[in-house]
Short mmCIF file of C-alpha atoms and ligand atoms in Angstrom, two decimals:
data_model
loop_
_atom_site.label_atom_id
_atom_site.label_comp_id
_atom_site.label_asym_id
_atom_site.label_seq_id
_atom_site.Cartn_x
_atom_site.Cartn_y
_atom_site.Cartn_z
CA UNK A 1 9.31 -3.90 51.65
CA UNK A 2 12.99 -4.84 52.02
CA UNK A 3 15.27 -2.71 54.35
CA UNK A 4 18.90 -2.09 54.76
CA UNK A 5 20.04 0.27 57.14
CA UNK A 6 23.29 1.35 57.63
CA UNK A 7 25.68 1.73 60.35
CA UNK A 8 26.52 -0.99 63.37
CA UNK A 9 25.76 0.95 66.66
CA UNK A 10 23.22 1.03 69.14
CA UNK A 11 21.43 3.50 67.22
CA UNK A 12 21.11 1.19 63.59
CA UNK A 13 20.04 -1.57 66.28
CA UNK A 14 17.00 0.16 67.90
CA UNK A 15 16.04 1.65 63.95
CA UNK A 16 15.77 -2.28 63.30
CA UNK A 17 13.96 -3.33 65.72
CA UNK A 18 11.31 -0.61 65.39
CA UNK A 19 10.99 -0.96 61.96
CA UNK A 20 10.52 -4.86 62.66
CA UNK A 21 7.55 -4.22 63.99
CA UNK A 22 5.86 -2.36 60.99
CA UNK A 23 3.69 -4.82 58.77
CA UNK A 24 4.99 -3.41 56.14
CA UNK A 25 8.39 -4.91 56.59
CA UNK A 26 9.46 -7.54 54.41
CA UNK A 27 13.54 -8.50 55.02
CA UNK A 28 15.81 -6.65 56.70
CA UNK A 29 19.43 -5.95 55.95
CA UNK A 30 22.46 -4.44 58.02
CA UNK A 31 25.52 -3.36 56.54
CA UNK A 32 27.82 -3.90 58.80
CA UNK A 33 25.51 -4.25 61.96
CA UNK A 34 26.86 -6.01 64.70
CA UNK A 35 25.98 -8.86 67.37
CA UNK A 36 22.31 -7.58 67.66
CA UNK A 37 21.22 -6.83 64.43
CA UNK A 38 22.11 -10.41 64.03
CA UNK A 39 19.19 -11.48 65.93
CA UNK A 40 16.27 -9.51 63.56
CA UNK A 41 18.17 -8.87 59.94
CA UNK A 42 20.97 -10.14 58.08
CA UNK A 43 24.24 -8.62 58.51
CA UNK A 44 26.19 -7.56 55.73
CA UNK A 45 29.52 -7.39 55.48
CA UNK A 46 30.17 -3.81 53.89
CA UNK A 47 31.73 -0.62 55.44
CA UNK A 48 29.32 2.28 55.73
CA UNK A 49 31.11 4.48 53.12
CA UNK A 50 31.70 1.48 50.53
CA UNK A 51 28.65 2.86 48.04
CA UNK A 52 29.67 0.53 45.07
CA UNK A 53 29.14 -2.96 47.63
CA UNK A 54 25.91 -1.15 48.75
CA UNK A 55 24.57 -0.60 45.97
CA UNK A 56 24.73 -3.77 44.77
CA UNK A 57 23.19 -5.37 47.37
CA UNK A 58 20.78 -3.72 47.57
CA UNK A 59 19.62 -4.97 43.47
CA UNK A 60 20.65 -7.98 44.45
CA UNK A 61 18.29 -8.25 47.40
CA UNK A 62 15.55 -6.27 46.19
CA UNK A 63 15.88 -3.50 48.56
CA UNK A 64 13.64 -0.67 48.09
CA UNK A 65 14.45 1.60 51.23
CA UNK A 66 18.08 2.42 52.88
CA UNK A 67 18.13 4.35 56.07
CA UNK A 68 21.59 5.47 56.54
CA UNK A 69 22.60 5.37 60.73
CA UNK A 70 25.99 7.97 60.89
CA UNK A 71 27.17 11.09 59.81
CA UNK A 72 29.96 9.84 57.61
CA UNK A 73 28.52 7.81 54.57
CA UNK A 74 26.11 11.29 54.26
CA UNK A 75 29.08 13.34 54.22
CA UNK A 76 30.50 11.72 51.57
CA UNK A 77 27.35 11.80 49.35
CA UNK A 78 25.83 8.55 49.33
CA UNK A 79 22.91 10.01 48.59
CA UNK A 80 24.50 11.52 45.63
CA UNK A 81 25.75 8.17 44.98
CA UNK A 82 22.28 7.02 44.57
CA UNK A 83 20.84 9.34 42.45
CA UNK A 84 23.29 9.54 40.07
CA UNK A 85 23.59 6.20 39.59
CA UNK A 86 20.69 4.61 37.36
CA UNK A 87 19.91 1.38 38.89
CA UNK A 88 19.71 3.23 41.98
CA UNK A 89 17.25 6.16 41.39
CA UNK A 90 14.34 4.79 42.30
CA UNK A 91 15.69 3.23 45.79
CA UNK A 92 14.41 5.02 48.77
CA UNK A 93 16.94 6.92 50.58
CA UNK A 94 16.47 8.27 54.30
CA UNK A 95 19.60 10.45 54.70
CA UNK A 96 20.43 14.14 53.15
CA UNK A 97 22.45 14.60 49.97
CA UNK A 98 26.07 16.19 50.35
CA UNK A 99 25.40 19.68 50.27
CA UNK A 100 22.78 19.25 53.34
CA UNK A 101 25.02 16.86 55.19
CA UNK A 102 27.38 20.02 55.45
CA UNK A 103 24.58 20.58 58.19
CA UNK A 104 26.83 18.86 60.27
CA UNK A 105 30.02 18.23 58.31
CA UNK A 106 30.66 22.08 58.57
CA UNK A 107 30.20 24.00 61.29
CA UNK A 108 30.64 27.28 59.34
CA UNK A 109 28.32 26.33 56.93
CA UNK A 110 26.05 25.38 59.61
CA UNK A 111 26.64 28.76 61.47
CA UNK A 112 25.75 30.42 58.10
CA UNK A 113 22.77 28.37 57.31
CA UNK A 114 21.00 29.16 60.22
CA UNK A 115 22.37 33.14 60.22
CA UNK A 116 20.64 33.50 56.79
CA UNK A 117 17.46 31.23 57.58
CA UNK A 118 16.75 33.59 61.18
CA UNK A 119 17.48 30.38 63.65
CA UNK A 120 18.53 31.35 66.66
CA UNK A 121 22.48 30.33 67.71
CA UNK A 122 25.28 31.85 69.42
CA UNK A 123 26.74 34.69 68.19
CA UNK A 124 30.74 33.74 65.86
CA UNK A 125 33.18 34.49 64.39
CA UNK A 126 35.12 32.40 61.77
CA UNK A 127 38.85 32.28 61.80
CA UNK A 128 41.65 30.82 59.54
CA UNK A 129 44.74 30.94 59.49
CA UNK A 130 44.76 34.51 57.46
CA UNK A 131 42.89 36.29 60.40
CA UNK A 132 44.31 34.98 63.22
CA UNK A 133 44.25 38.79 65.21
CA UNK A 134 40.97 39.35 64.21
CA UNK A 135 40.41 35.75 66.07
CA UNK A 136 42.13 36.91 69.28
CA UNK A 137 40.59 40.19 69.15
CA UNK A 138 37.03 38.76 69.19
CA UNK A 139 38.06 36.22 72.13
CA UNK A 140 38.95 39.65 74.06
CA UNK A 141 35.31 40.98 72.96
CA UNK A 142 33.14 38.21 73.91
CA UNK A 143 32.40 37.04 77.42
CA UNK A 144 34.28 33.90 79.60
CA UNK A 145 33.97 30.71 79.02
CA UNK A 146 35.49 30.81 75.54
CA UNK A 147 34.21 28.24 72.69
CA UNK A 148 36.22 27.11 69.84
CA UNK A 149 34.88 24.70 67.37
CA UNK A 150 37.10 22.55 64.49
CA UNK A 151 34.77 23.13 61.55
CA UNK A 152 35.24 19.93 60.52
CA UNK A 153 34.06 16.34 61.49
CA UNK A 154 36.78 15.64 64.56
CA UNK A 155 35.17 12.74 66.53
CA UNK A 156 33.40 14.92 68.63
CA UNK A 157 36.06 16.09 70.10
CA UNK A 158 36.26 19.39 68.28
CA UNK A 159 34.91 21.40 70.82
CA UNK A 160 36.59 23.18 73.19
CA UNK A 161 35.72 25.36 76.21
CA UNK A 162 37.74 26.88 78.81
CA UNK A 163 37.47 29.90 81.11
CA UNK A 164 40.81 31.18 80.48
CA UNK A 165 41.55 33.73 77.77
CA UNK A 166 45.13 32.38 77.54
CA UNK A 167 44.39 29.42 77.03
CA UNK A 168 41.74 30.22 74.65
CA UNK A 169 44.85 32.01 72.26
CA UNK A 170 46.76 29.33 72.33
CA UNK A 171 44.00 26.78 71.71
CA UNK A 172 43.07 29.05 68.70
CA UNK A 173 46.96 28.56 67.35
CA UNK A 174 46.96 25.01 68.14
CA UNK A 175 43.56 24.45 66.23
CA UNK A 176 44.96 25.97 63.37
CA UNK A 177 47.92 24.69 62.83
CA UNK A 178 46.44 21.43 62.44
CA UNK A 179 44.97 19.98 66.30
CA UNK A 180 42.28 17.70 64.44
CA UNK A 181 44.13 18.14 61.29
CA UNK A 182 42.17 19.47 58.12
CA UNK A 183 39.32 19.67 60.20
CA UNK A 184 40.24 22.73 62.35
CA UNK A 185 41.71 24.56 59.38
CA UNK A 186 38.96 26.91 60.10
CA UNK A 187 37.52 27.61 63.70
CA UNK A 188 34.65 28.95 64.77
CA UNK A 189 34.59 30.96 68.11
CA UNK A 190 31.09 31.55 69.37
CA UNK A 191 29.67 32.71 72.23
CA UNK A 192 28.64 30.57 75.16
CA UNK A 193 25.36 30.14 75.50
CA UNK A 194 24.28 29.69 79.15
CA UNK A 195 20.89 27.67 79.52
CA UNK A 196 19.99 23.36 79.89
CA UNK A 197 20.76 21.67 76.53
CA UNK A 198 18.09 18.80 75.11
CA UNK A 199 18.23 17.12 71.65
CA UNK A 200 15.33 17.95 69.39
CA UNK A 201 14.99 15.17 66.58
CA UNK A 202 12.75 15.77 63.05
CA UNK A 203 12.09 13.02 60.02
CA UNK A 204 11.82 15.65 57.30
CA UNK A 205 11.05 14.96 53.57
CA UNK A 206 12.66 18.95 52.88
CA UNK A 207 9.07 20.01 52.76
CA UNK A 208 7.50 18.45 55.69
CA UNK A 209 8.70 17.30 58.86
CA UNK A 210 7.81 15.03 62.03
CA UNK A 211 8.51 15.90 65.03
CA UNK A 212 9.90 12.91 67.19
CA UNK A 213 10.04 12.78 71.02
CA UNK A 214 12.93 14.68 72.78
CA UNK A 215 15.86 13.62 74.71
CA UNK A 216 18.52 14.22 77.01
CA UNK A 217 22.17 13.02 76.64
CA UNK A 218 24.99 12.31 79.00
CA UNK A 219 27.88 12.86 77.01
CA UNK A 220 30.46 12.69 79.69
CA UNK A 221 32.41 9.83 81.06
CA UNK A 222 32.17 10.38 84.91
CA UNK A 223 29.05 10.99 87.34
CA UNK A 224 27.88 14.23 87.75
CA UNK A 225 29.00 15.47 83.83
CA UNK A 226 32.68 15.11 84.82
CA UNK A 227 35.82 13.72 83.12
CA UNK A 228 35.91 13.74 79.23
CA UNK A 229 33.34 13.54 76.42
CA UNK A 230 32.18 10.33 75.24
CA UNK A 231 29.67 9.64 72.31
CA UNK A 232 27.27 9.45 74.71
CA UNK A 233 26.39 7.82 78.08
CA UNK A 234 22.60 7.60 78.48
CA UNK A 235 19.52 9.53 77.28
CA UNK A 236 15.93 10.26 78.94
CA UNK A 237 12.92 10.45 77.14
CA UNK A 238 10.64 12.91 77.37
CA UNK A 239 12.90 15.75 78.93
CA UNK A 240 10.36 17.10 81.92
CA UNK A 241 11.88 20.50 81.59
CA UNK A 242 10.85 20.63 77.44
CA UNK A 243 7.18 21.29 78.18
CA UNK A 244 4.79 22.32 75.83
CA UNK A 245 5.07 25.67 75.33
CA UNK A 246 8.72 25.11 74.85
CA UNK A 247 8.12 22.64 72.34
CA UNK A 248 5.90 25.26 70.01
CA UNK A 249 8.91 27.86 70.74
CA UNK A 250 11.23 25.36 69.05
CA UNK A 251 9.15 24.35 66.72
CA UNK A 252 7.97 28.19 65.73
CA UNK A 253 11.33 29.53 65.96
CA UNK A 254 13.59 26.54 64.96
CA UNK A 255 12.24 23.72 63.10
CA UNK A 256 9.96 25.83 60.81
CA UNK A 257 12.78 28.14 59.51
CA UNK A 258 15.31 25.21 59.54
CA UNK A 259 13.04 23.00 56.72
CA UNK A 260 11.95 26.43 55.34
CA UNK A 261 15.67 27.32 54.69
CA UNK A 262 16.50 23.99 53.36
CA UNK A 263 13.82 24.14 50.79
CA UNK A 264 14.37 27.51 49.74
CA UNK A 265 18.39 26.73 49.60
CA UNK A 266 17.39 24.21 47.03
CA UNK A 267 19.31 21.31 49.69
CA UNK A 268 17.69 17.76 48.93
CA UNK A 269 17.13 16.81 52.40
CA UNK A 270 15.29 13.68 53.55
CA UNK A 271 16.12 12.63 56.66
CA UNK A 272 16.85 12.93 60.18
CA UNK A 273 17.58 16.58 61.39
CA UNK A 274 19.05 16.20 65.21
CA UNK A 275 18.68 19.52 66.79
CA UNK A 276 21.63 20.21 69.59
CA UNK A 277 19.85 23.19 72.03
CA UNK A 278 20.36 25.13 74.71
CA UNK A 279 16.85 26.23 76.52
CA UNK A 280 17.28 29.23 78.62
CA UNK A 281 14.16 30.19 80.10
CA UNK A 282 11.82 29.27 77.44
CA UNK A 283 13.91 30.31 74.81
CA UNK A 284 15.64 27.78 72.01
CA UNK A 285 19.32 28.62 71.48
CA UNK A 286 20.70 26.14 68.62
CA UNK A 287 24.15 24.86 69.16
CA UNK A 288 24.50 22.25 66.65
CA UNK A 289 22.82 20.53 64.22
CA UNK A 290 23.80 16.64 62.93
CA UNK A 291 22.02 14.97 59.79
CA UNK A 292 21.17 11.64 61.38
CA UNK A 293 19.56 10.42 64.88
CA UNK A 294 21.72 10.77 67.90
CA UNK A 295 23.40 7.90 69.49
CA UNK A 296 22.28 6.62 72.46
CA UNK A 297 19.47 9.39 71.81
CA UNK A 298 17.85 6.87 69.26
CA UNK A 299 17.35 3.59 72.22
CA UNK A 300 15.25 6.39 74.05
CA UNK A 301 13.58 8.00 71.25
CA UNK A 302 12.11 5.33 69.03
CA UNK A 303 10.52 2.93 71.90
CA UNK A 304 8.14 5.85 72.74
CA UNK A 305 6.94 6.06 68.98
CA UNK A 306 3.34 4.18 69.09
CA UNK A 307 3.40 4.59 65.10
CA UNK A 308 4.76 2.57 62.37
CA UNK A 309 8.05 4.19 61.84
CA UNK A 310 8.66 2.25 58.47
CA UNK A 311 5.36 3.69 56.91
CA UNK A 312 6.58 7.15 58.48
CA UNK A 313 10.49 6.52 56.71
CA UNK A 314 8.78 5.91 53.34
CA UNK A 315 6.71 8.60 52.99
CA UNK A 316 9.80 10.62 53.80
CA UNK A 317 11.76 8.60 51.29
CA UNK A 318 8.64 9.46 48.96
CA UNK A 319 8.31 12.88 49.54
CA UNK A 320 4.94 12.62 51.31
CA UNK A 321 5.44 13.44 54.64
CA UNK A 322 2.72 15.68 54.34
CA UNK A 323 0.05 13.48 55.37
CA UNK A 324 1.69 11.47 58.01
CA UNK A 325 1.03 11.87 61.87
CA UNK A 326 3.57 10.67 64.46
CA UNK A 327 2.15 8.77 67.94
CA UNK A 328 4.21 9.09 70.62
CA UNK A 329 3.72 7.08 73.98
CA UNK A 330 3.70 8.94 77.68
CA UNK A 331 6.04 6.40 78.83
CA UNK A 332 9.17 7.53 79.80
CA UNK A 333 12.40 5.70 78.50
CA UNK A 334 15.71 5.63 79.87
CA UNK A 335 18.64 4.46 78.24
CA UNK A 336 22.17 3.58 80.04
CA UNK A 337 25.05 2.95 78.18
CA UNK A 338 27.66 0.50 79.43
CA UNK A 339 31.37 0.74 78.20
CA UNK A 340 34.56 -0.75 78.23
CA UNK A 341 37.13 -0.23 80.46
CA UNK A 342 39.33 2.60 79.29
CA UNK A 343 36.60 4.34 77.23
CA UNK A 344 36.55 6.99 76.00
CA UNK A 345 40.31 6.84 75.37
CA UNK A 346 41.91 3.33 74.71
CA UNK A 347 40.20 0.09 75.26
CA UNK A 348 40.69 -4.05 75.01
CA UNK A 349 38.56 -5.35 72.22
CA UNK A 350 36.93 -9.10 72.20
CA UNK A 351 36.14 -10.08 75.75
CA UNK A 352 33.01 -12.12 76.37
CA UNK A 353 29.74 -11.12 77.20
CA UNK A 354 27.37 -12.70 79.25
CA UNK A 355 24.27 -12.12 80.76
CA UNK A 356 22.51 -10.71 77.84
CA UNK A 357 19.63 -13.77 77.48
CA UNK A 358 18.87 -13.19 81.30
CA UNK A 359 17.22 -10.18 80.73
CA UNK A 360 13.63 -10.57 79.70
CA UNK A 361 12.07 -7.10 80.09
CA UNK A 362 13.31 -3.84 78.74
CA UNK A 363 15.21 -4.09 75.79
CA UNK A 364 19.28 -4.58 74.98
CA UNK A 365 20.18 -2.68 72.66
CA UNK A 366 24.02 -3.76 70.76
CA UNK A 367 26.49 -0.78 70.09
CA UNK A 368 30.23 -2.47 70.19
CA UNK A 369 29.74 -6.30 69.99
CA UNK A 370 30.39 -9.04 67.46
CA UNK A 371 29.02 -12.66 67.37
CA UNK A 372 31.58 -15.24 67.54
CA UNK A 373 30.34 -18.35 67.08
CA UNK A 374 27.61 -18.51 70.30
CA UNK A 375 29.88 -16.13 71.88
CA UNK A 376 28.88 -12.30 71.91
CA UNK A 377 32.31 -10.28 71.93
CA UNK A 378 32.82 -6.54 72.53
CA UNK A 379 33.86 -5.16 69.75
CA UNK A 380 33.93 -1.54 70.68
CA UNK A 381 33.72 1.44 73.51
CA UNK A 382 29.91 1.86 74.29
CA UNK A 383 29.33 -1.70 74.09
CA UNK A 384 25.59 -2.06 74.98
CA UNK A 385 22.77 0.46 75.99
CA UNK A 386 20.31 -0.57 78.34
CA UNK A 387 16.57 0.62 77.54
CA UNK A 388 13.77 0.60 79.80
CA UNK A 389 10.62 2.55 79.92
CA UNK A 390 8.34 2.85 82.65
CA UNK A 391 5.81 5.58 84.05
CA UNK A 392 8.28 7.80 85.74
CA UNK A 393 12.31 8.34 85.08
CA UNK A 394 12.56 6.29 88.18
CA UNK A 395 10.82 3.49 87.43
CA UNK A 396 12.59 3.51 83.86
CA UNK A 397 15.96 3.61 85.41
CA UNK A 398 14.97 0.84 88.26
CA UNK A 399 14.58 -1.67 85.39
CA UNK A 400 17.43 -0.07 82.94
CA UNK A 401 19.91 -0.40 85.78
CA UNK A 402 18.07 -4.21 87.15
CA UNK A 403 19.41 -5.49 83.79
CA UNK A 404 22.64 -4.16 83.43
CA UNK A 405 23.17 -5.76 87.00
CA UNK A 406 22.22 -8.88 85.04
CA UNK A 407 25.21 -8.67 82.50
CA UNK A 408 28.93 -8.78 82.53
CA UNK A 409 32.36 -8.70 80.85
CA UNK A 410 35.81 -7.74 81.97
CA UNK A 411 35.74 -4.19 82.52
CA UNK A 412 32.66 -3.32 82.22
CA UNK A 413 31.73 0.28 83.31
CA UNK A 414 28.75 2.69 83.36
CA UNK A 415 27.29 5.88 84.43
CA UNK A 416 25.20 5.70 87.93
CA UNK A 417 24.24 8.51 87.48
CA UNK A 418 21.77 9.16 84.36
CA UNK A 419 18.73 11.22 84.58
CA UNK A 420 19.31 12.07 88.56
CA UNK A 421 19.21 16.13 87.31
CA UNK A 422 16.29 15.92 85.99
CA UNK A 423 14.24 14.60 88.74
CA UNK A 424 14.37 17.86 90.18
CA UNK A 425 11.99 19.14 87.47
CA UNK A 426 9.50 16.94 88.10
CA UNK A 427 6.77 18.20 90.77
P1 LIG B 1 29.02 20.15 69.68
O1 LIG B 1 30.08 19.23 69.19
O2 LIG B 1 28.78 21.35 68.82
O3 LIG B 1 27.77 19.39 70.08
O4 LIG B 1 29.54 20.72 71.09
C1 LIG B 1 29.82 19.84 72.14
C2 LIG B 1 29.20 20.35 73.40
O5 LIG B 1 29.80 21.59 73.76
C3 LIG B 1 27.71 20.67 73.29
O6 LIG B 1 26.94 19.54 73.47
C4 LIG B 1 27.54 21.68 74.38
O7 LIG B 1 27.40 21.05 75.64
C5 LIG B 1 28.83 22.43 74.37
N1 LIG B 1 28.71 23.66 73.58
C6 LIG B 1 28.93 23.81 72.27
N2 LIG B 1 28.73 25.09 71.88
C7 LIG B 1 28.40 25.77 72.99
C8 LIG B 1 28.06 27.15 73.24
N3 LIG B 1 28.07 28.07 72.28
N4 LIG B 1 27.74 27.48 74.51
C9 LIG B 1 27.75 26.56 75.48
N5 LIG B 1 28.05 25.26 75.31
C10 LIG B 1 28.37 24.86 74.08
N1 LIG B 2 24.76 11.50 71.50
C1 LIG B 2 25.26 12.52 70.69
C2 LIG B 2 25.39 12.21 69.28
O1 LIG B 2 24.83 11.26 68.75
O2 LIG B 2 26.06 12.96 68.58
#
């Protein structure tokens, strides 16, 4: 079977190469894609949210599955796209249709999805600009730190917590008078949850539902979770502190009602369901949820899958999920993500690579590069992620950080840091 999948990060690189390895796969496609997806499918030249290029190319290359990478093309109903369009109906589509891609485009809708469906998530309150008071007078109700969230797609940077209730009011009146612009003309303020947050991932065909392995994320810039958020700057796989009767919690108390609640909603959801939570002593607190895999969550997630992912991605395309098993490895992976300099604010574009061939075990994974010529250019903030596994987090991160050693450009910058909390866990 031909296969496009769409996007050009780190994530839409590892999806490749894992479903690469399925017998099942005939070519493979990227739209864009970037210096590694090069190497194992041919990279087209369309922007994720331009539906009328996509869909032709994938008639005119006989594609019969699309896996859709971000957030953004699924927002804007490219699923809807392809149903309503008839030489598209029959194409297999991984990815949710509009109305479930609010999952993550809306945090109220989110907040209310899971409120009517009995998930469990911080208590909120939803303010506009027409209840302002009722906004501050909730912020003097709940407990330090405050949360405010942009309802809206902002980058990820629509969260914001502080410990001050001042600065909480005026964060409020910023928000709404436009911070992230239409996205924070609503804002939610919830309730912080206290607890150690993991990412829970699920391939779901709205009926049925796999569950894939766990990971942790590093989403700040500096060592030790200081300095600002980034998209991401590592991930561990499997999270030693999600054991297995935390697992069946989540899956009892979250994942169940969360594909219950999109069937019974009527929301035509196949996909990826990335769970954001918050465990606090055994118990699963939801903070977010986003419709796609996580990024660099994905280079740690899919290595440890033993089973054929593709076969796994058409059944959920299909509808028959139902008979599928997922195998996952007891590896551990680690993934560490190496920037440019600047990140996550401002950074030079187009500076050469090199190093990249040297490294013959473990796996580099492309986020931010472009080929030029023989060259391999950054093209981007998280440039690369570097994927190991190995049969302890230590061993994982030996070879992870061995190969990034190995590599080089101007600038260059990552975390020394990754998975060094978690090793406490481990007896
Ligand atoms: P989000 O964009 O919803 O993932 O939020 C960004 C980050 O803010 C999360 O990954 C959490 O670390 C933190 N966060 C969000 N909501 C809460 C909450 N209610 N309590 C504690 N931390 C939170
Ligand atoms: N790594 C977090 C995300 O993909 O949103």
């Amino acid at each position: 079977m031909n296969v496009l999948v769409i996007g050009a990060g780190g994530r839409e690189h590892t999806l490749i190469w894992k479903i690469k390895q399925s017998p099942l796969c005939g070519q493979v496609y990227a739209a864009p894609g970037n210096a590694g997806t090069q190497d194992l499918a041919t990279n087209l030249p369309y922007g994720v949210n331009d539906f009328e290029k996509i869909g032709q190319a994938v008639l005119e290359h006989n594609i019969e599955l699309v896996v859709v990478g971000p957030e953004e093309p699924l927002v804007k109903g490219i699923r809807n796209y392809f149903a309503t369009t008839e030489a598209l109906q029959d194409i297999l589509l991984v990815g949710p249709d509009e109305t479930g891609a609010r999952l993550e485009g809306s945090k109220d809708f989110s907040k209310e999805f899971m409120q009517r469906h009995g998930v469990p998530t911080a208590g909120s309150k939803t303010i506009t600009k027409d209840n302002i008071a009722e906004g501050k007078a909730f912020l003097k109700e709940v407990e330090a730190p405050y949360v405010l969230k942009a309802d809206g797609l902002a980058a990820g940077k629509g969260v914001i917590i502080t410990e001050d209730i001042q600065e909480a009011e005026n964060t409020l009146d910023e928000m709404l008078a436009g911070k992230f612009g239409e996205a924070s003309s609503k804002v939610l303020i919830e309730e912080y949850l206290h607890g150690i947050e993991l990412s829970v991932f699920v391939l779901t065909d709205g009926k049925d539902y796999l569950i894939l392995p766990e990971a942790k994320d590093y989403k700040r810039i500096g060592e030790g979770d200081t300095g600002p958020n980034t998209g991401g700057m590592g991930a561990v796989s499997p999270v030693p502190f999600a054991d297995a009767a935390f697992m069946k919690n989540v899956e009892e108390k979250v994942i169940k009602p969360t594909v219950e609640g999109l069937e019974k909603d009527n929301i035509d959801y196949v996909g990826f369901i990335f769970i954001g939570l918050m465990n606090k002593d055994g118990e699963p607190n939801v903070i977010e949820y986003n419709v796609r895999m996580g990024d660099p969550e994905t280079e740690a997630v899919l290595p440890r899958i033993k089973s054929d992912l593709l076969q796994h991605l058409i059944a959920a395309g299909k509808k028959e999920l139902k008979n599928e098993k997922i195998e996952i490895g007891n590896e551990t992976a680690t993934t560490v993500v190496a920037v440019s300099a600047g990140y996550p604010g401002s950074y030079p574009k187009g500076l050469p690579i090199s190093g990249i061939d040297s490294v013959t075990e473990g796996i580099i994974f492309h986020a931010g590069t472009i080929p030029e010529g023989n060259a391999i250019l950054t093209n981007g903030g998280r440039v690369l992620t570097s994927t190991a596994l190995g049969s302890s987090i230590q061993d994982a991160l030996d070879l992870s950080y061995a190969n990034l050693n190995k590599i080089q450009w101007e600038g260059m910058n990552y975390r020394k840091d990754i998975g060094q909390d978690l090793l406490k866990y481990i007896s």
